[in-house]
XYZ file of C-alpha atoms in Angstrom:
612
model
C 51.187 108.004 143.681
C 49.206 106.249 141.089
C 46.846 107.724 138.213
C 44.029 107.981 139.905
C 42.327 106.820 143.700
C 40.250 103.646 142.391
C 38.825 100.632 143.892
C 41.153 97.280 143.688
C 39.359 96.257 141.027
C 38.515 98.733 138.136
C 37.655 98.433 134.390
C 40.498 100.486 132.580
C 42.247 100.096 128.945
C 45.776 98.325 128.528
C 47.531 101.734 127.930
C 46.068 102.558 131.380
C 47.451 99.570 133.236
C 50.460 100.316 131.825
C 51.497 103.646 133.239
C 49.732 102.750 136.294
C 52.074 100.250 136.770
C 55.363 102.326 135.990
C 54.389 104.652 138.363
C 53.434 101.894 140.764
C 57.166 100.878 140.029
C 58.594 103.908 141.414
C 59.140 105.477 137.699
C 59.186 109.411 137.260
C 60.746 110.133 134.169
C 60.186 108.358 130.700
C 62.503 108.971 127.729
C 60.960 108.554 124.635
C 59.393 109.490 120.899
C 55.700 108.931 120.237
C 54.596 107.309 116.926
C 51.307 105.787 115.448
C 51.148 101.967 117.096
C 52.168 103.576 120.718
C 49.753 106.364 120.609
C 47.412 105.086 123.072
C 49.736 104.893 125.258
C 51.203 108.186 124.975
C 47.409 109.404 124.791
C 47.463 108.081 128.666
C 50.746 109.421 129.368
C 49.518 112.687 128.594
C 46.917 112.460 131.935
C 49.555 111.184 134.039
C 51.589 113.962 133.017
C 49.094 116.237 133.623
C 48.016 115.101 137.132
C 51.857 115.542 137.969
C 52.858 111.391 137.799
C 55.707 111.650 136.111
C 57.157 113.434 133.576
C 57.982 112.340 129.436
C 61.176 113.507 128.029
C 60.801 113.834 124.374
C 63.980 113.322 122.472
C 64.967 113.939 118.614
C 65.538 110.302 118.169
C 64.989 106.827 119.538
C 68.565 106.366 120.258
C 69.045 109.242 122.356
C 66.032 107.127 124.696
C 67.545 104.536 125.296
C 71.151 106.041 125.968
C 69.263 108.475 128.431
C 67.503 105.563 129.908
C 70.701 103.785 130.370
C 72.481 107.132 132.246
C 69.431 107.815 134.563
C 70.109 103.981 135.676
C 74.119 104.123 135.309
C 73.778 107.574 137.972
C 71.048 106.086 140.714
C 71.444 102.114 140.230
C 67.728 102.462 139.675
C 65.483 101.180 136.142
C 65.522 103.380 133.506
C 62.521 103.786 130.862
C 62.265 104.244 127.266
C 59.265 104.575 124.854
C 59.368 104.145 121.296
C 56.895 103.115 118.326
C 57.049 100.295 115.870
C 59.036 99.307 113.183
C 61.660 102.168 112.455
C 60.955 103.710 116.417
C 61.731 100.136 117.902
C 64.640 99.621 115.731
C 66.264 102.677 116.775
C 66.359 101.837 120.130
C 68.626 98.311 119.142
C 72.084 100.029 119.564
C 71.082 101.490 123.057
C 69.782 98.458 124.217
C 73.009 96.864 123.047
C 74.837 98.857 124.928
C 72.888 98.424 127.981
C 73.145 94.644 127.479
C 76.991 94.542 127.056
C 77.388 96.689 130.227
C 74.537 95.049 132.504
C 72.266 98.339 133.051
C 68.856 97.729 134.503
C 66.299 99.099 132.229
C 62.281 98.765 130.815
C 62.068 99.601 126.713
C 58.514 99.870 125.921
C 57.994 99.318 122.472
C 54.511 99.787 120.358
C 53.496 97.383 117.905
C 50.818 96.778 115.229
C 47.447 95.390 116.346
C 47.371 91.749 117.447
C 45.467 90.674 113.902
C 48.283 92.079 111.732
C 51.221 90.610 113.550
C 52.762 88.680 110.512
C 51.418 90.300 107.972
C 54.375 92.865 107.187
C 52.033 95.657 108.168
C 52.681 99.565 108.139
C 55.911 100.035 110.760
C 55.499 96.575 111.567
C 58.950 94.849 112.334
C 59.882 91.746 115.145
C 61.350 93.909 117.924
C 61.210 91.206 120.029
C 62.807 88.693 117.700
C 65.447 91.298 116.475
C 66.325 92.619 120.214
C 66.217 88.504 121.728
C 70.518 88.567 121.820
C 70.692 91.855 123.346
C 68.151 91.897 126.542
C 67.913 89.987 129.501
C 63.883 88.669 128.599
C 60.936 90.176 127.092
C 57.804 90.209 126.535
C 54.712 90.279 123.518
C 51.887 91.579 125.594
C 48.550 89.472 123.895
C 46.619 89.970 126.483
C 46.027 93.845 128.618
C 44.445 91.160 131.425
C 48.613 90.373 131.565
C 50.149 93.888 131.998
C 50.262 94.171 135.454
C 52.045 91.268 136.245
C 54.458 91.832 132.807
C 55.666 95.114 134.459
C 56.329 93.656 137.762
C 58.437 90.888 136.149
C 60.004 93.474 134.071
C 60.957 95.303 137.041
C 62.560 92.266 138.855
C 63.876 90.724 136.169
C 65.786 94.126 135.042
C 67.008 94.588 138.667
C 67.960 91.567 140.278
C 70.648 89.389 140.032
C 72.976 90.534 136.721
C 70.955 93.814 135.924
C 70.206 94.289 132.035
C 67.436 95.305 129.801
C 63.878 93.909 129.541
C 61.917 94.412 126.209
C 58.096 95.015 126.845
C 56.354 95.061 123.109
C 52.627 96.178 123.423
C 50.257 95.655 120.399
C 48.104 98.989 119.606
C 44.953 97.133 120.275
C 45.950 95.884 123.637
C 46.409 99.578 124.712
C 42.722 100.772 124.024
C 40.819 97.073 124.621
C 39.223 97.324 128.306
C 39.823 94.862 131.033
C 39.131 94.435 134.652
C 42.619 95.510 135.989
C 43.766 94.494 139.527
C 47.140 96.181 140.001
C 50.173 94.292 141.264
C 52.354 95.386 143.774
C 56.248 96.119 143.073
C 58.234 92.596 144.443
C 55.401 90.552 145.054
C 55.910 88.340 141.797
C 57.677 85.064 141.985
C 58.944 83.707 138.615
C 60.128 80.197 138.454
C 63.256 79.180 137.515
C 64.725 82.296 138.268
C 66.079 82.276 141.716
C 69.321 84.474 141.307
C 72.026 83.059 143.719
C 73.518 86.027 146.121
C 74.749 84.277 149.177
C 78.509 82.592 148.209
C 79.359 79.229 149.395
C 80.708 79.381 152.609
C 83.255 76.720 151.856
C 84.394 78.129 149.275
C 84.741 81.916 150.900
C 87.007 79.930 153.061
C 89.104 78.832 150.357
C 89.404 82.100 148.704
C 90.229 84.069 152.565
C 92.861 81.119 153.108
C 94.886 82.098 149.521
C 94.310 85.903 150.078
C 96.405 85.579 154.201
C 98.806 83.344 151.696
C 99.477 85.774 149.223
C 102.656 88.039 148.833
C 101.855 89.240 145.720
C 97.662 90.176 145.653
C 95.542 92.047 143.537
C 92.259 92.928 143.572
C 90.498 93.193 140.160
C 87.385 95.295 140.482
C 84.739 95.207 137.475
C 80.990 96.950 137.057
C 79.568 94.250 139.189
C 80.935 95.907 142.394
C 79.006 98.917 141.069
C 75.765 97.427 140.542
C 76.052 95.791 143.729
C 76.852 98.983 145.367
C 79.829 97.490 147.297
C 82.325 100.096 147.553
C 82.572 100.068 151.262
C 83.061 96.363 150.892
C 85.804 96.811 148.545
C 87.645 99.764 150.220
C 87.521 97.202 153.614
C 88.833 94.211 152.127
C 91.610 96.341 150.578
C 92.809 97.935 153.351
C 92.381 94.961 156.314
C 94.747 93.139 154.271
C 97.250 95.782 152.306
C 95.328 94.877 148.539
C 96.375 96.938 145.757
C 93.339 97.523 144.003
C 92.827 98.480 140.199
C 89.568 98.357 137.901
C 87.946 98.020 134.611
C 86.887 100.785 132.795
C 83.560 99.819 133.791
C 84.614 99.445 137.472
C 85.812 102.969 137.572
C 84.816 104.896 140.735
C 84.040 101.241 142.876
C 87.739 102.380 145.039
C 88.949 105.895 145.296
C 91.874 106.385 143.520
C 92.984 109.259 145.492
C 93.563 106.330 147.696
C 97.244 104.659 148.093
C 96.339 101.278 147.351
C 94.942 102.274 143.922
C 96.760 101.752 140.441
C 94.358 102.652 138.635
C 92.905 101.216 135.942
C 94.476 98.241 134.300
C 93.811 96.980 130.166
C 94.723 98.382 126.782
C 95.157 102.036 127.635
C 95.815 101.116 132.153
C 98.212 102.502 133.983
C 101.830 100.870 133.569
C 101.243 100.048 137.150
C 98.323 98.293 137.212
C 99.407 96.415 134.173
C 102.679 95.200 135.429
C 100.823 94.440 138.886
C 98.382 92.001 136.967
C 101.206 90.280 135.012
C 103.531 89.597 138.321
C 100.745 89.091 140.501
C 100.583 85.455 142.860
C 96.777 86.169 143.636
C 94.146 87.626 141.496
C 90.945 88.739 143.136
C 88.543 89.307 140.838
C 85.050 91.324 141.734
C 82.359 92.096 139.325
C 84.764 91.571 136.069
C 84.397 89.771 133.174
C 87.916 88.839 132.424
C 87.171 91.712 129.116
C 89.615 91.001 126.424
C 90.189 94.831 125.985
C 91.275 94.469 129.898
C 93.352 90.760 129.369
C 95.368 91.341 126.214
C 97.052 88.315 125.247
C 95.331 85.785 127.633
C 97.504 83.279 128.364
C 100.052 85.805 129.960
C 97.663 87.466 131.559
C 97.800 86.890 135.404
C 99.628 84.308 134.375
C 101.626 83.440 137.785
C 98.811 83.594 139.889
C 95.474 81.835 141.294
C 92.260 83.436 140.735
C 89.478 84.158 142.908
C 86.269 84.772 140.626
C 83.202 86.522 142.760
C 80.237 87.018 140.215
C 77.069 87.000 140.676
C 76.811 85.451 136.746
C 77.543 82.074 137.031
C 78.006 82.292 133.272
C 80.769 84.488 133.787
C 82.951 82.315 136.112
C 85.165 80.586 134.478
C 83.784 81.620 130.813
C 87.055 83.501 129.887
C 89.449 82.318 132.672
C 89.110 79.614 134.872
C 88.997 80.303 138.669
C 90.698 78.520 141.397
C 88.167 79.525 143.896
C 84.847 80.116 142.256
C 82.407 82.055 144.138
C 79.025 83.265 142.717
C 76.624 85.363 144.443
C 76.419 88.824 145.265
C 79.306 90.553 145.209
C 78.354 93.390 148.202
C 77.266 90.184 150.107
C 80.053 87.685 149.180
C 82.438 90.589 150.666
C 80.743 91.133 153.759
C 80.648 87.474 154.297
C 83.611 86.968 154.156
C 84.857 90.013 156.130
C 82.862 88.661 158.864
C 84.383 85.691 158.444
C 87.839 87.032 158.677
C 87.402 88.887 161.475
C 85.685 86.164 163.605
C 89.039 83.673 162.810
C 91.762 84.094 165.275
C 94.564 84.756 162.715
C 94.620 88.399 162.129
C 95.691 90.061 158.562
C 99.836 90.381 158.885
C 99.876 94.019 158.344
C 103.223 93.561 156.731
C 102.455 90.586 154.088
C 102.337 92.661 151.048
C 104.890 95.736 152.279
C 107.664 94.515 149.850
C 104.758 94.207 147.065
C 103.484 97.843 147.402
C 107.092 99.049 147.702
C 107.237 97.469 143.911
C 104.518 99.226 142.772
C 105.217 101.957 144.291
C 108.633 102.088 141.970
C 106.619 101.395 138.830
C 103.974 104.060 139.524
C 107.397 106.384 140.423
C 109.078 105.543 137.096
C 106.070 105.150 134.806
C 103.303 108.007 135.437
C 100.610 108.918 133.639
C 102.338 112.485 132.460
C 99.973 115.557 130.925
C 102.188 116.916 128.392
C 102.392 120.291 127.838
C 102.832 121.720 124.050
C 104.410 125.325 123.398
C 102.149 126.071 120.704
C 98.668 123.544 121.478
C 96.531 122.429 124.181
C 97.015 118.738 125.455
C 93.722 116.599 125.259
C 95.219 115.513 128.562
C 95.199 119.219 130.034
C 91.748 119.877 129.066
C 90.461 116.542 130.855
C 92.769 117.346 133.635
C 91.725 121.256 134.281
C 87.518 119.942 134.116
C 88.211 116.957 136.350
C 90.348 119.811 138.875
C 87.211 122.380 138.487
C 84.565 119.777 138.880
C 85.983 117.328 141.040
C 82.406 115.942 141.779
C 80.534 115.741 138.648
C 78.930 113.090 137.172
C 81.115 112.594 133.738
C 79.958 110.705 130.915
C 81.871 109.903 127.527
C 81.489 109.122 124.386
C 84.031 106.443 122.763
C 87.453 106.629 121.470
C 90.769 108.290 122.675
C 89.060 111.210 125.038
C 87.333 108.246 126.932
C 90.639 106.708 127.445
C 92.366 109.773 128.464
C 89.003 110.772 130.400
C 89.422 106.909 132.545
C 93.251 108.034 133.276
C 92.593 111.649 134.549
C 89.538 111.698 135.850
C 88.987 110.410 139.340
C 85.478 109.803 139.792
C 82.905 108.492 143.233
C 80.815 105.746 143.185
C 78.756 105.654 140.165
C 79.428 109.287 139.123
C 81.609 107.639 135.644
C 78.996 106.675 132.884
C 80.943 105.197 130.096
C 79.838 103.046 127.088
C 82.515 100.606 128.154
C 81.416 96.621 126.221
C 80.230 97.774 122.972
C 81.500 100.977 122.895
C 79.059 103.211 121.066
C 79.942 106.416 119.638
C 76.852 108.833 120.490
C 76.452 107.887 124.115
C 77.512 110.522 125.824
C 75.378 113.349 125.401
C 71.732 111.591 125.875
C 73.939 109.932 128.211
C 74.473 113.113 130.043
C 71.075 114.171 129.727
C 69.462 111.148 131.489
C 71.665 111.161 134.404
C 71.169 115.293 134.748
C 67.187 114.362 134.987
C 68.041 111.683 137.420
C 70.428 113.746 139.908
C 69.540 117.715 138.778
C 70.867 119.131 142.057
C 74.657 117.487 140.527
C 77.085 118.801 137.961
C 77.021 116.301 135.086
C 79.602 116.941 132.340
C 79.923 115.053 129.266
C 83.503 114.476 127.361
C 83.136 113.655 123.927
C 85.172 113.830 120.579
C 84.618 115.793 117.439
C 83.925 112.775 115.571
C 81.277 111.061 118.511
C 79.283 114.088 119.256
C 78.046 114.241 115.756
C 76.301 110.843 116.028
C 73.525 112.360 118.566
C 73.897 116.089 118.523
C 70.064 116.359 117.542
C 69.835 116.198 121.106
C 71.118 119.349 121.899
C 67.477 120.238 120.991
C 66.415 117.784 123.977
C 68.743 119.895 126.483
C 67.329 123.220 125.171
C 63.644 122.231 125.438
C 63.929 121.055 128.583
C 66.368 123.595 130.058
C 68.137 120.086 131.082
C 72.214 121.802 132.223
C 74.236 119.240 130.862
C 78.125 120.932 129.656
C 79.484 119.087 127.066
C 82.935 119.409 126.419
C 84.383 118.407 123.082
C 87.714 117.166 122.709
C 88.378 118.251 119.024
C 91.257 117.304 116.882
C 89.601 117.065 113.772
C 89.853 113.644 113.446
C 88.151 110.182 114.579
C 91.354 109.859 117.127
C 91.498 106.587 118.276
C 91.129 104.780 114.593
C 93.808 107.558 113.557
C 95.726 106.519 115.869
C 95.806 102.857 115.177
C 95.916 103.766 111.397
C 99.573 105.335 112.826
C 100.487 102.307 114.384
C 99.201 99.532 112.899
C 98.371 100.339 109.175
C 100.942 102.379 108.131
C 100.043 105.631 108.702
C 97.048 104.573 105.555
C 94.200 107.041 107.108
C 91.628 105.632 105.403
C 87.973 107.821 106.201
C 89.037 108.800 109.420
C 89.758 112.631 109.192
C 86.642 114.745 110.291
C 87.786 118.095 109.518
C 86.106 118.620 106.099
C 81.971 119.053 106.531
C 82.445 118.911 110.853
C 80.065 122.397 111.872
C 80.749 124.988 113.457
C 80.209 123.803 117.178
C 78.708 127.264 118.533
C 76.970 128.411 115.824
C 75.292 125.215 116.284
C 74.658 125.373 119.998
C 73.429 129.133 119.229
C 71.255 127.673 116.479
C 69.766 125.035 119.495
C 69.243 128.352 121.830
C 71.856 127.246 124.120
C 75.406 128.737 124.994
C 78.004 127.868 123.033
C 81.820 128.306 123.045
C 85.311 127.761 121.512
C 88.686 127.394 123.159
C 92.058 127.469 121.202
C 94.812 128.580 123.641
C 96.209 127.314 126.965
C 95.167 131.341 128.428
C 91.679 130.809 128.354
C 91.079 127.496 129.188
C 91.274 127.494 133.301
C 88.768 131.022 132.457
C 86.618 129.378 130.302
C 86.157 125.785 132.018
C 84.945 128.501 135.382
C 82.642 130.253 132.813
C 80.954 126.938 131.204
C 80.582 125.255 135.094
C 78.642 128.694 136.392
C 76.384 129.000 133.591
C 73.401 128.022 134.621
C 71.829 126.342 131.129
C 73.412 123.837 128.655
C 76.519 124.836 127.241
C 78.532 123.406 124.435
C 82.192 124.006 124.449
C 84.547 123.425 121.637
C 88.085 122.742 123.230
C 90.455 122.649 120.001
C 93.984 120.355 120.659
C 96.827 118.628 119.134
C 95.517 116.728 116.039
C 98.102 113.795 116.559
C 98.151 113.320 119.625
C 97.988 109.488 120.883
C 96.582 107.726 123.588
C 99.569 105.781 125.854
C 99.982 103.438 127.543
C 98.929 101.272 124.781
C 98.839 97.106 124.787
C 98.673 96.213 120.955
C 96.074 93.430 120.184
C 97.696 90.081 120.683
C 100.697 91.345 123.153
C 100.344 90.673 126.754
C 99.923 93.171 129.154
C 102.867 94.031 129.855
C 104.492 94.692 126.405
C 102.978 97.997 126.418
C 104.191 100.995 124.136
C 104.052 104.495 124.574
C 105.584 104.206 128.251
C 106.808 107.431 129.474
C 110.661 107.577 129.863
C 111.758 106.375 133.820
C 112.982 109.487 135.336
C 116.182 107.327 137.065
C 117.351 104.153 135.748
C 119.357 102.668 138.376
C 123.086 102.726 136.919
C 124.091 101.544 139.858
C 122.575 98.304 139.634
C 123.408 95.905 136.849
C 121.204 96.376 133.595
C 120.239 93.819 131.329
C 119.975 94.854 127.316
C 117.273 94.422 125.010
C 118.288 92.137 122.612
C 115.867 93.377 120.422
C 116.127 97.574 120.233
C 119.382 97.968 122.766
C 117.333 99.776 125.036
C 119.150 98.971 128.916
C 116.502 97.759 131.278
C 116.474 96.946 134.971
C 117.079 93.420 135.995
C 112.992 93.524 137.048
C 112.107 94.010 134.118
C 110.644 91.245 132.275
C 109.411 93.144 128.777
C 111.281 95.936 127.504
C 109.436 99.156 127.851
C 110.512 100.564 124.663
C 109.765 97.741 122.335
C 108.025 95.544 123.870
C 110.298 92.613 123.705
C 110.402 89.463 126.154
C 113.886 90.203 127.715
């Protein structure tokens, strides 16, 4: 539905064209803060709100936009919208478009700016948004003229969406919102940009490379990144793995692209993977690689990563192939149709999958995942970090979850186990203060879902204004905090790596009172300290039927395992859990380095980390 029933051809002001075209666009929800250069604007919002359009979400700050903007596209795969003012408003938004950059989220920022005459002239809020924001988005745009806002939005909208997804910048002059113009709308997908001709269909040559190493392959693994995601190919995946036996393990950003109830999973692999998935990638013969970015926080020390094995690289980026590792089979296009191709083409050959290629394989990881599990410990006296993740994710097996950053979102990756884009994560530049706007974007997207944000003592404080967001709009987001009083995952390294020097990182001193806080916001707030009422509690905070902040006090030193130290390969990890039978029977080899015994598979001690 559009503003209002006009001829093609009407005489209308910028602002106008504007919101005529969101909503031509398919948009129904904007997240934003007014201010004085995007008043106009906002001034034509207010009709469209009022004829029932679409509907403004006013957060406390600029931030929490563009984070919201970035859930509500993270939970449907559609563009998310943010509005903000000049100068300071625009500005705010930076780190949220960041982080939409970094993870390739499809979304619109409009921006206000100072009239066209006082461009340059260091005016009142006047600062280069587009100039500042030109590293972090995928394009944007000055708008000089309101005769070009039709066609800005529609290139917006395809640019943002197609091919690698990401964020397009739209700054709009105040001037350009109230000047008058004939306006002759433009329909969604009917603009044609040149240059920009985003390859989806792979090379069928080179599909029938990458099917002739993957019938070769003992030793496969298929590497799953955000790109499958986007591309919505989770049946694709799930086919490929099973026709031919692939174990299957993602990125933190490919989380919930394969079910990992499923037996082929491992998990996810990287810095703080599962020991399966970790020692899959280092012994594999074949890497697969769908969607992913070769992310040194999922590598470690890359020149032993995958180290034994060819790569197949599908990407839709042909930046990406080959800009970290390079592929023997290179394959860009989509990744949902680069996987049905070549599924097709698989079944049409007469050489069926050998159902038993990759039986001795499995049985391998099988052992590791046997003798090296992700373990929830249990303490006498405090609650486990891991528990509380553990008892949400068995309540609310469904929800959407987001997180903020830092060890809960690591522990959060392990023990949750979430469907296709129902895990919203600030996974490439990992920003502290996602979660909750987060949260709050993807509840207005899907508000028939449960949507349950995990955060940390230390990340919740960086957007808690917008508690006031979830109580204005009665928007039933449950935030859970993970509190140990400390920021965990820099205490942590300060432990390992800096010894034990914790430098700014305790939080206890000056951190509120979480529910006298929520109460303060007019929503429900609680505290949890013992193991008795946590199952009770977790019931109590999924029934209510408003916001609810809950306080979940744990171990303060806990640490987040399995752990690859920067610079160690994948497969040195610490923190491994002890093997509940090493094989006596079989002849041991010792670690020359701690004295630890180790099986004869073994090619890095799990204790130390030492090359046996």
């Amino acid at each position: 539905m559009q503003l209002q029933q006009r001829s093609a051809v009407q005489r209308v002001t910028g602002a106008f064209a504007l919101i005529d075209s969101l909503s031509r666009h398919g948009v129904k929800h904007i997240f934003g803060y007014p201010g004085g250069a995007i008043l106009p604007i906002y001034d034509e919002l207010y009709r469209a709100e009022k004829a029932g359009i679409l509907q403004h979400i006013l957060v406390r700050h600029e931030q929490g936009a563009a984070h919201a903007a970035d859930g509500y596209a993270r939970a449907t795969g559609q563009v998310g919208v943010c509005f903000a003012t000049s100068g300071p408003g625009a500005t705010n938004l930076v780190t949220g478009i960041a982080t939409a950059h970094m993870d390739s989220i499809p979304m619109v920022i409009v921006t206000g700016q100072v009239p066209r005459p006082a461009i340059g002239s260091d005016a009142f809020q006047e600062t280069d948004i587009y100039g500042i924001t030109l590293p972090i988005v995928k394009h944007s745009y000055v708008v000089r003229d309101p005769r070009d806002m039709a066609r800005i939005v529609a290139e917006a909208f395809f640019i943002a969406s197609t091919g690698r997804p990401g964020p397009v910048l739209i700054d709009v002059p105040k001037d350009v919102g109230v000047e008058q113009f004939e306006y002759e709308p433009i329909d969604p997908g009917s603009v044609r940009l040149t240059g920009y001709r985003p390859t989806t269909k792979g090379n069928p040559r080179q599909i029938g490379q990458a099917l002739k190493l993957i019938r070769q392959a003992q030793k496969p693994l298929l590497y799953v990144g955000g790109g499958a995601i986007a591309a919505g190919a989770h049946a694709e995946v799930k086919e490929l793995a099973e026709r031919f036996k692939l174990p299957v393990t993602t990125t933190l950003m490919g989380i919930g692209a394969f079910d990992e109830h499923h037996p082929l999973s491992v998990g996810m692999l990287g810095m703080h993977g599962t020991a399966y998935a970790n020692f899959a990638v280092t012994e594999c013969d074949l890497l697969i690689a769908v969607g992913a970015r070769f992310d040194d926080r999922v590598t470690g020390k890359l020149d032993e990563f995958a180290s034994r094995a060819k790569v197949i690289h599908i990407d839709i980026d042909p930046a990406e192939v080959g800009k970290v590792r390079l592929p023997d089979v290179p394959i860009v296009g989509d990744v949902k149709q680069v996987l049905t191709d070549l599924l097709e083409r698989s079944a049409d050959e007469n050489d069926p999958a050998n159902p038993n290629q990759t039986e001795a394989w499995l049985a391998r990881i099988d052992r590791w995942r046997e003798d090296y599990p992700l373990v929830v410990p249990e303490y006498s006296d405090v609650l486990s970090p891991q528990e509380v993740i553990a008892e949400v994710g068995r309540q609310a097996p469904h929800a959407f979850y987001t997180t903020d950053v830092g060890q809960h979102q690591m522990w959060a990756a392990q023990f949750l186990k979430n469907g296709p884009r129902r895990w919203i994560s600030s996974a490439g530049l990992g920003t502290m203060g996602f979660g909750m706007p987060a949260a709050m974007g993807a509840k207005v997207a899907v508000p028939d879902e449960e949507v349950i944000c995990i955060s940390g003592d230390a990340s919740i404080q960086m957007n808690i204004q917008e508690l006031g967001t979830l109580a204005q709009y009665g928007i039933s987001v449950k935030t859970v905090i993970v509190n140990n009083g400390w920021q965990g995952m820099v205490r942590q390294w300060q432990e390992a790596f800096y010894d034990e020097r914790y430098s700014n990182s305790n939080m206890q001193v000056g951190t509120p009172d979480f529910v006298k806080l929520a109460e303060a916001f007019g929503i429900k707030g609680m505290i949890v300290e013992t193991r008795e009422e946590l199952k009770s509690a977790i019931a109590e905070m999924i029934a209510h039927p408003g916001p609810v902040l809950m306080d979940v006090r744990v171990k303060k030193n806990e640490n987040c395992y399995p752990m690859v130290p920067s610079g160690k390969s994948n497969a040195q990890m610490i923190g491994l859990p002890e093997r509940k039978l090493l094989e006596r029977a079989a002849e041991t080899v010792q670690c020359a380095s701690c004295g630890t015994e180790n099986l004869p598979t073994n090619k890095f001690c799990p204790n130390c980390g030492a090359k046996i």
